[in-house]
mmCIF file with all atom_site columns, N, CA and C in Angstrom:
data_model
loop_
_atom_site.group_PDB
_atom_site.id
_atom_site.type_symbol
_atom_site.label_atom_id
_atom_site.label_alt_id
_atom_site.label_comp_id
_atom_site.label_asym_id
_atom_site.label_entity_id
_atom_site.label_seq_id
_atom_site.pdbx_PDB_ins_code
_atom_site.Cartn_x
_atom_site.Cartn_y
_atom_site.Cartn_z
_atom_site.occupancy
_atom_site.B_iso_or_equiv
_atom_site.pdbx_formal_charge
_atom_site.auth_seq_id
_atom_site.auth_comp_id
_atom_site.auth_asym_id
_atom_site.auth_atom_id
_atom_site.pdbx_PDB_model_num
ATOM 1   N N  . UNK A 1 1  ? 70.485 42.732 78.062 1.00 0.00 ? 1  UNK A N  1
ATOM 2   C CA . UNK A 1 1  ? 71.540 43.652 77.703 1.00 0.00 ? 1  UNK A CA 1
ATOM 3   C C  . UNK A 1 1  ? 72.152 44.288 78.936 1.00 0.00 ? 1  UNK A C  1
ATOM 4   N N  . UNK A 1 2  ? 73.103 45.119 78.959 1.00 0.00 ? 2  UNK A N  1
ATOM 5   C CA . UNK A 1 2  ? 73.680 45.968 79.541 1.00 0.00 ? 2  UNK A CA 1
ATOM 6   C C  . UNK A 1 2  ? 73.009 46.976 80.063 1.00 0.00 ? 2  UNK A C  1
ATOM 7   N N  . UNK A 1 3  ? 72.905 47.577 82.049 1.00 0.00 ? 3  UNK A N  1
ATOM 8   C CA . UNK A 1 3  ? 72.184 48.694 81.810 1.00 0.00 ? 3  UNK A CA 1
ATOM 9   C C  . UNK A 1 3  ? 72.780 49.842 80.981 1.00 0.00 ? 3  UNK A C  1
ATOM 10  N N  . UNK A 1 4  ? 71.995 50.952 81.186 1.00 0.00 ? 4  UNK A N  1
ATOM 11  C CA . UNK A 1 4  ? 71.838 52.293 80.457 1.00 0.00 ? 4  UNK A CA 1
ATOM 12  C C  . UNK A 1 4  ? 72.233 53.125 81.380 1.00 0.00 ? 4  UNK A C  1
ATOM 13  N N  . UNK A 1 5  ? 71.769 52.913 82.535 1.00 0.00 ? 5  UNK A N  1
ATOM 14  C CA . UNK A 1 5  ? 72.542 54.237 83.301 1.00 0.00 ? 5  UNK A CA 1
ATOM 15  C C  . UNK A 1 5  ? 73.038 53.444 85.020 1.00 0.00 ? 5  UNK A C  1
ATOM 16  N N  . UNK A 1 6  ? 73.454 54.412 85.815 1.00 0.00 ? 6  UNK A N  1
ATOM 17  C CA . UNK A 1 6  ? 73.691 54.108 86.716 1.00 0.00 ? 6  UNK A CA 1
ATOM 18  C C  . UNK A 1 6  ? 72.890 53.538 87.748 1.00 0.00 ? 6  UNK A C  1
ATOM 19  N N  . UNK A 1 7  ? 71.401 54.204 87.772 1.00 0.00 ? 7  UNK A N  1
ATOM 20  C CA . UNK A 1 7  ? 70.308 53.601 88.344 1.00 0.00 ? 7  UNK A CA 1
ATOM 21  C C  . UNK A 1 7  ? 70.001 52.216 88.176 1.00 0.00 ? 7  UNK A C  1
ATOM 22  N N  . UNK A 1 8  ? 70.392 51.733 86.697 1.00 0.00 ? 8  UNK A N  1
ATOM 23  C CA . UNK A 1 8  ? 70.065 50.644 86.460 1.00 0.00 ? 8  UNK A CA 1
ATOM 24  C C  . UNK A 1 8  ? 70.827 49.521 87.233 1.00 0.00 ? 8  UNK A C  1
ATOM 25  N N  . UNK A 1 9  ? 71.856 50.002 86.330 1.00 0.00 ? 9  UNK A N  1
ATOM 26  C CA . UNK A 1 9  ? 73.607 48.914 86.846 1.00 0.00 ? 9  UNK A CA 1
ATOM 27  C C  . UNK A 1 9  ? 73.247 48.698 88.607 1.00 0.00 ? 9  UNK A C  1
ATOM 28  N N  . UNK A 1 10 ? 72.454 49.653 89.365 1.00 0.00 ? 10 UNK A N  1
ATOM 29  C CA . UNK A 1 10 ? 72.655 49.361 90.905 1.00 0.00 ? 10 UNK A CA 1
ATOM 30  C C  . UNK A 1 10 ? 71.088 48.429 91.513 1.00 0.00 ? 10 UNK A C  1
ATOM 31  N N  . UNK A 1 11 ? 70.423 48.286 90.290 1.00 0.00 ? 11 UNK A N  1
ATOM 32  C CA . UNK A 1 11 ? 69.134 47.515 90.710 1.00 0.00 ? 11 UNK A CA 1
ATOM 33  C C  . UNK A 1 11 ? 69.344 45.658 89.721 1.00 0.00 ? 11 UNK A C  1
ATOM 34  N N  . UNK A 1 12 ? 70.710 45.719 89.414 1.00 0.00 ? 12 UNK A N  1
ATOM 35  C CA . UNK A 1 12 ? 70.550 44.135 88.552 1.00 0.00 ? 12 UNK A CA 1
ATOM 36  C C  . UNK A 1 12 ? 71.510 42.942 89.784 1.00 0.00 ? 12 UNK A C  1
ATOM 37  N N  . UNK A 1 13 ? 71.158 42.297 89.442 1.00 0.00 ? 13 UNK A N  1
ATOM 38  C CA . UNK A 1 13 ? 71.935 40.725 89.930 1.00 0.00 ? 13 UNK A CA 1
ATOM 39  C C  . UNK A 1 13 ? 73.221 40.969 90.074 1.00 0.00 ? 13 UNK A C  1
ATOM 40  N N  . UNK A 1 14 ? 73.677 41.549 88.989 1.00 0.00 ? 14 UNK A N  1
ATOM 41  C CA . UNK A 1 14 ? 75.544 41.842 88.854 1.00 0.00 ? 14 UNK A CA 1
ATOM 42  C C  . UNK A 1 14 ? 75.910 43.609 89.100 1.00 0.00 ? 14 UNK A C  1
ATOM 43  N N  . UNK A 1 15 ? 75.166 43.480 90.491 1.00 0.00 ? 15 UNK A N  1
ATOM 44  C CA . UNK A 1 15 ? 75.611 45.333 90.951 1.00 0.00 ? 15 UNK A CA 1
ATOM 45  C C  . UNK A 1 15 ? 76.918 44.912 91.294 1.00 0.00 ? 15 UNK A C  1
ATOM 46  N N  . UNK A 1 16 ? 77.477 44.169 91.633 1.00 0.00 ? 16 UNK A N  1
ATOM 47  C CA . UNK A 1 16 ? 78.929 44.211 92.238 1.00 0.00 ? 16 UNK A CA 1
ATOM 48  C C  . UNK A 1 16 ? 79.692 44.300 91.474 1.00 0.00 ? 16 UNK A C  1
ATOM 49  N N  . UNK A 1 17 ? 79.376 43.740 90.320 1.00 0.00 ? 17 UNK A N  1
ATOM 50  C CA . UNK A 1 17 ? 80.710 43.397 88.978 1.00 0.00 ? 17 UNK A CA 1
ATOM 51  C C  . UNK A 1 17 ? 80.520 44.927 88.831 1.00 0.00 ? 17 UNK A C  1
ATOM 52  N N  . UNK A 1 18 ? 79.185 45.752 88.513 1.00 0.00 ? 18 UNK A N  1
ATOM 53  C CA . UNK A 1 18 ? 79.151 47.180 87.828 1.00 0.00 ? 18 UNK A CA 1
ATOM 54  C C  . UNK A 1 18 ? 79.788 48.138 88.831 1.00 0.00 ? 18 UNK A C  1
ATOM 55  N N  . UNK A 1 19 ? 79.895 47.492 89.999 1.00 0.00 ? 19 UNK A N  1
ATOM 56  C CA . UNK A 1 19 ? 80.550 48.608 91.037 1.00 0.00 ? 19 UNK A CA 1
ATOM 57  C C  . UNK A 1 19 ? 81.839 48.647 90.869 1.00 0.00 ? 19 UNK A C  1
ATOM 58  N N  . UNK A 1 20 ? 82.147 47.512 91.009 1.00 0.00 ? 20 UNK A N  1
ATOM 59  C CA . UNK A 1 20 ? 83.683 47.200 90.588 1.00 0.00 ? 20 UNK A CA 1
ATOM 60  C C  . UNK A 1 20 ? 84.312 47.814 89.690 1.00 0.00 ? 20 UNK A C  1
ATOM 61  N N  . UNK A 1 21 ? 83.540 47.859 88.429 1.00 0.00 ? 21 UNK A N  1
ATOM 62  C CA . UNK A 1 21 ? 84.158 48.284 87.176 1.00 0.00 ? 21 UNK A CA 1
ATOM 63  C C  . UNK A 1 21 ? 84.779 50.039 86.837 1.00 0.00 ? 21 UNK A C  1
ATOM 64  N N  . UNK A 1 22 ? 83.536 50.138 87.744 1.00 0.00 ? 22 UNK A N  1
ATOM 65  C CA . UNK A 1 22 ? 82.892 51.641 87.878 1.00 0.00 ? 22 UNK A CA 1
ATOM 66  C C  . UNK A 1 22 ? 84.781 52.477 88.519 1.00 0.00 ? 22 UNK A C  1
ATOM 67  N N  . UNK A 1 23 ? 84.379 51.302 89.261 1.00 0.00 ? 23 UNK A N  1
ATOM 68  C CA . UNK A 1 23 ? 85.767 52.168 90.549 1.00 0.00 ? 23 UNK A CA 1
ATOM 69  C C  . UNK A 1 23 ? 86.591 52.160 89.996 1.00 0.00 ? 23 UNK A C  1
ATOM 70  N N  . UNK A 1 24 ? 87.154 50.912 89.402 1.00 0.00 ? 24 UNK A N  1
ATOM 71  C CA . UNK A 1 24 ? 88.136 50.420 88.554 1.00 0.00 ? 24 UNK A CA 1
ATOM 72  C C  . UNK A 1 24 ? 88.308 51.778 87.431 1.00 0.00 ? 24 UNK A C  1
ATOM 73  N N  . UNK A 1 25 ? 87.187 52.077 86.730 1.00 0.00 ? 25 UNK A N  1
ATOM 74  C CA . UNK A 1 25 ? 87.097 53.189 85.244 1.00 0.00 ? 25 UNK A CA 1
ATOM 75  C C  . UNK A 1 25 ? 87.470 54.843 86.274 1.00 0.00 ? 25 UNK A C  1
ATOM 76  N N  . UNK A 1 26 ? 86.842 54.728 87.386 1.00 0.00 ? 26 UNK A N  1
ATOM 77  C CA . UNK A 1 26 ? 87.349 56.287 87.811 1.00 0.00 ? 26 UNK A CA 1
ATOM 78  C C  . UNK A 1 26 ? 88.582 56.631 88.419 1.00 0.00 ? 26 UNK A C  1
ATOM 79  N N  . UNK A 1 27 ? 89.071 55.348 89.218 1.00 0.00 ? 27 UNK A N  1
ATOM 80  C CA . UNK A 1 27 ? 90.853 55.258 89.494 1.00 0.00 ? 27 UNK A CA 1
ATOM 81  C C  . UNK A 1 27 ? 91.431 55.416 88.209 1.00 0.00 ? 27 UNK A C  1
ATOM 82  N N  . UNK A 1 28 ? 91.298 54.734 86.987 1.00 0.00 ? 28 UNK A N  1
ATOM 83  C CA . UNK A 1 28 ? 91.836 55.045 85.700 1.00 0.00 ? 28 UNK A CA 1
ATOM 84  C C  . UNK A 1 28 ? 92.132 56.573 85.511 1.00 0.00 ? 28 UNK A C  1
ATOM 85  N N  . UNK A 1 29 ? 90.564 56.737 85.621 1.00 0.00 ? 29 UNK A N  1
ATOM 86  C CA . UNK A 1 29 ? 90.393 57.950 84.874 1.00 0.00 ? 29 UNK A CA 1
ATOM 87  C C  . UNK A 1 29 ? 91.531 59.187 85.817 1.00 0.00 ? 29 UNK A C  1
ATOM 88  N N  . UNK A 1 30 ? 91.511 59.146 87.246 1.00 0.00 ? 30 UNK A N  1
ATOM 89  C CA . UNK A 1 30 ? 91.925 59.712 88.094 1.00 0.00 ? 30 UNK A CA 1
ATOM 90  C C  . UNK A 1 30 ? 93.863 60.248 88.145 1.00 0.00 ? 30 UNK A C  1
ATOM 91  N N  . UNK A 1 31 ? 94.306 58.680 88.301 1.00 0.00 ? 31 UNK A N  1
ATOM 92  C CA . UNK A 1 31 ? 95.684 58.237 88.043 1.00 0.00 ? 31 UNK A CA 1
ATOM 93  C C  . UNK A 1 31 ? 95.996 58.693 86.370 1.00 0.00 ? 31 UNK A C  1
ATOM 94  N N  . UNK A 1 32 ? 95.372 58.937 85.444 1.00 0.00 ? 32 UNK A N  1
ATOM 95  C CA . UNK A 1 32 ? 95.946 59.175 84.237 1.00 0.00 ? 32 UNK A CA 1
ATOM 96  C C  . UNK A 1 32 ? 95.836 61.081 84.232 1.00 0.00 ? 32 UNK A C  1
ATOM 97  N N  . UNK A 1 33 ? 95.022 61.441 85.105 1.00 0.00 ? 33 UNK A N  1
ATOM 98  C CA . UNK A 1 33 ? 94.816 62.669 85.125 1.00 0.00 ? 33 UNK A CA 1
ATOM 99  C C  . UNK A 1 33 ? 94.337 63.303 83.506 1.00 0.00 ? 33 UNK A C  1
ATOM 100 N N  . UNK A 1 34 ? 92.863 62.832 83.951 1.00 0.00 ? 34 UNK A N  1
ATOM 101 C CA . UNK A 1 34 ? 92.289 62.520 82.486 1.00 0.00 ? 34 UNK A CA 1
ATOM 102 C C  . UNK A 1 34 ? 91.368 63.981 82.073 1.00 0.00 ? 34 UNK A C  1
ATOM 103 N N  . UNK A 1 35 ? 91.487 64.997 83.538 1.00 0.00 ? 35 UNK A N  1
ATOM 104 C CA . UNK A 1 35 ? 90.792 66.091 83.170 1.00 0.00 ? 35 UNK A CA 1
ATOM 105 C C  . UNK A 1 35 ? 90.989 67.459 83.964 1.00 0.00 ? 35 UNK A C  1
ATOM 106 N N  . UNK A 1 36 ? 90.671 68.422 83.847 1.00 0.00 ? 36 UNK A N  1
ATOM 107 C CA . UNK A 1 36 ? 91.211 69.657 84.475 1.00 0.00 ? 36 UNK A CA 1
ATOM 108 C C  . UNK A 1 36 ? 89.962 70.068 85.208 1.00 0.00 ? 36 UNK A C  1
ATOM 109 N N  . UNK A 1 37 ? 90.127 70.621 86.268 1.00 0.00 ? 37 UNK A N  1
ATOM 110 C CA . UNK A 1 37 ? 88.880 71.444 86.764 1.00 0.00 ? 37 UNK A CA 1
ATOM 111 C C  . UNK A 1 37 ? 89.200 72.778 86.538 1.00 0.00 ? 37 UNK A C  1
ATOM 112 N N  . UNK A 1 38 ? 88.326 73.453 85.896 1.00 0.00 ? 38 UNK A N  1
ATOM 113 C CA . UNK A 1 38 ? 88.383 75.044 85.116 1.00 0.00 ? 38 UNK A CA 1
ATOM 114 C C  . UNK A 1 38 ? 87.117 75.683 85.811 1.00 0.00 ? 38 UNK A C  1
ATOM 115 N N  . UNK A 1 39 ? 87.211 76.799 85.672 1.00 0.00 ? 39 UNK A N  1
ATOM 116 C CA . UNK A 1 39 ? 86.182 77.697 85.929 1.00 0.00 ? 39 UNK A CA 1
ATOM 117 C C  . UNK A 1 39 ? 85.224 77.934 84.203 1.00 0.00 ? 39 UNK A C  1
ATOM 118 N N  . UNK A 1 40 ? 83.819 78.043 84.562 1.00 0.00 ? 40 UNK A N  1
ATOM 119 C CA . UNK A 1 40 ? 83.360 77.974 83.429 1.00 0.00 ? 40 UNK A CA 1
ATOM 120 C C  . UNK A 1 40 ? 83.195 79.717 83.000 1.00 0.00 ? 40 UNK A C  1
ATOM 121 N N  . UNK A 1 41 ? 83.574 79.625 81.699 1.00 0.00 ? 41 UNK A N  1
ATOM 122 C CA . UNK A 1 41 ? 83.341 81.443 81.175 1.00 0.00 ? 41 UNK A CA 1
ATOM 123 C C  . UNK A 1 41 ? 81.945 81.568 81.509 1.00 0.00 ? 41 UNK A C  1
ATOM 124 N N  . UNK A 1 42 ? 82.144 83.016 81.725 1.00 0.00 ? 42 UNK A N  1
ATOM 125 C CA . UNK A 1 42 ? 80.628 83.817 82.029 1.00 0.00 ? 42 UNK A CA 1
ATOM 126 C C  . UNK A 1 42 ? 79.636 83.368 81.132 1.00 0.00 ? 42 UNK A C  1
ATOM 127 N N  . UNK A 1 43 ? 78.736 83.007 81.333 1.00 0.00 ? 43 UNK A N  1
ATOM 128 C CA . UNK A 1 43 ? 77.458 83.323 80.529 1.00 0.00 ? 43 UNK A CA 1
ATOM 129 C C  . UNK A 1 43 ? 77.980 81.614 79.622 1.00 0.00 ? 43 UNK A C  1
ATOM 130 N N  . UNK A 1 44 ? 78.260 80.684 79.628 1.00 0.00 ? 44 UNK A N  1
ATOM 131 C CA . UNK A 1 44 ? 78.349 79.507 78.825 1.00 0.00 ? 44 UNK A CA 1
ATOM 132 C C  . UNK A 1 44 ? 78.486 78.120 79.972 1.00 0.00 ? 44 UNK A C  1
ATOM 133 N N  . UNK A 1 45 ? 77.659 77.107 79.338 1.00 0.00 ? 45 UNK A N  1
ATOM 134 C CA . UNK A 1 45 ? 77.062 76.281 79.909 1.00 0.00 ? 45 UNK A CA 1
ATOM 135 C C  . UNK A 1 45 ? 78.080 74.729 80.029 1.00 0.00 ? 45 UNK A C  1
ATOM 136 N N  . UNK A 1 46 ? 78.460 73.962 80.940 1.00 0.00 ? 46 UNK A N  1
ATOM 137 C CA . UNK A 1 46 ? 78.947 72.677 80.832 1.00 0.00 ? 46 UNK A CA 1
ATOM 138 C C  . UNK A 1 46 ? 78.305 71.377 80.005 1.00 0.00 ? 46 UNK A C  1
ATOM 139 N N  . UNK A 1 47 ? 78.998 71.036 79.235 1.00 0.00 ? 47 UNK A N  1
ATOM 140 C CA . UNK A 1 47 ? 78.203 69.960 78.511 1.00 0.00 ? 47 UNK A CA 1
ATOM 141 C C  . UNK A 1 47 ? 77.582 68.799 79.578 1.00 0.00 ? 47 UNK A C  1
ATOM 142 N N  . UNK A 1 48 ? 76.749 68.363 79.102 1.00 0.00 ? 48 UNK A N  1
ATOM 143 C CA . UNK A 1 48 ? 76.076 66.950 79.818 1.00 0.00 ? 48 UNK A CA 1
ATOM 144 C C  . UNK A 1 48 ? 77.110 65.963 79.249 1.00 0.00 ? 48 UNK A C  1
ATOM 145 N N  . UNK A 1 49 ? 77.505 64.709 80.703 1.00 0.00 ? 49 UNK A N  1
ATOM 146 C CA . UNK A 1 49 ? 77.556 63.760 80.144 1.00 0.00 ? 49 UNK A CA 1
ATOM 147 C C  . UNK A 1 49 ? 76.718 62.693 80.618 1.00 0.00 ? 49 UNK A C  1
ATOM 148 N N  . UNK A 1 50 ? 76.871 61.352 80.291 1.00 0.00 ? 50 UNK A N  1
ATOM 149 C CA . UNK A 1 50 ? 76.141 60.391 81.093 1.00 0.00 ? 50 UNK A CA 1
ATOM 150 C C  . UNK A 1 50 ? 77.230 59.549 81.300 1.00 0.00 ? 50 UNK A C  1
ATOM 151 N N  . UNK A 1 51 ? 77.177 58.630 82.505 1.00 0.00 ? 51 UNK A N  1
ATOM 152 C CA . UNK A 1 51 ? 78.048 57.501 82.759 1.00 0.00 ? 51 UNK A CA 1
ATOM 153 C C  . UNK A 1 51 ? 77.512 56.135 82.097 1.00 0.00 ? 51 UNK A C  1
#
C-alpha cells in the first residue's frame, strides 16, 4: 500500500515520486493561496493535521 505518513513515504523505493508529489501538492497549495496565517485567540488550540 501507500505510506501513512511522511516518515514512511521517505524510507520506500519510490521516495522520489513521494517527493515530487509532495512539492508538486504544496506549490498547489501555495499558488492557489489555499490558507491564511492568523493569530490564534487566547486560550484556544490549532487543530492537528497530518500530511
Amino acid at each position: 500500500g501507500e505510506p501513512e505518513s511522511f516518515d514512511e513515504a521517505m524510507q520506500v523505493d519510490a521516495r522520489k515520486k513521494w517527493e515530487q508529489a509532495m512539492d508538486e501538492e504544496h506549490q498547489a497549495l501555495m499558488e492557489n493561496q489555499t490558507w491564511d496565517l492568523v493569530k490564534l485567540p487566547e486560550g484556544k488550540r490549532a487543530l492537528q493535521n497530518k500530511w
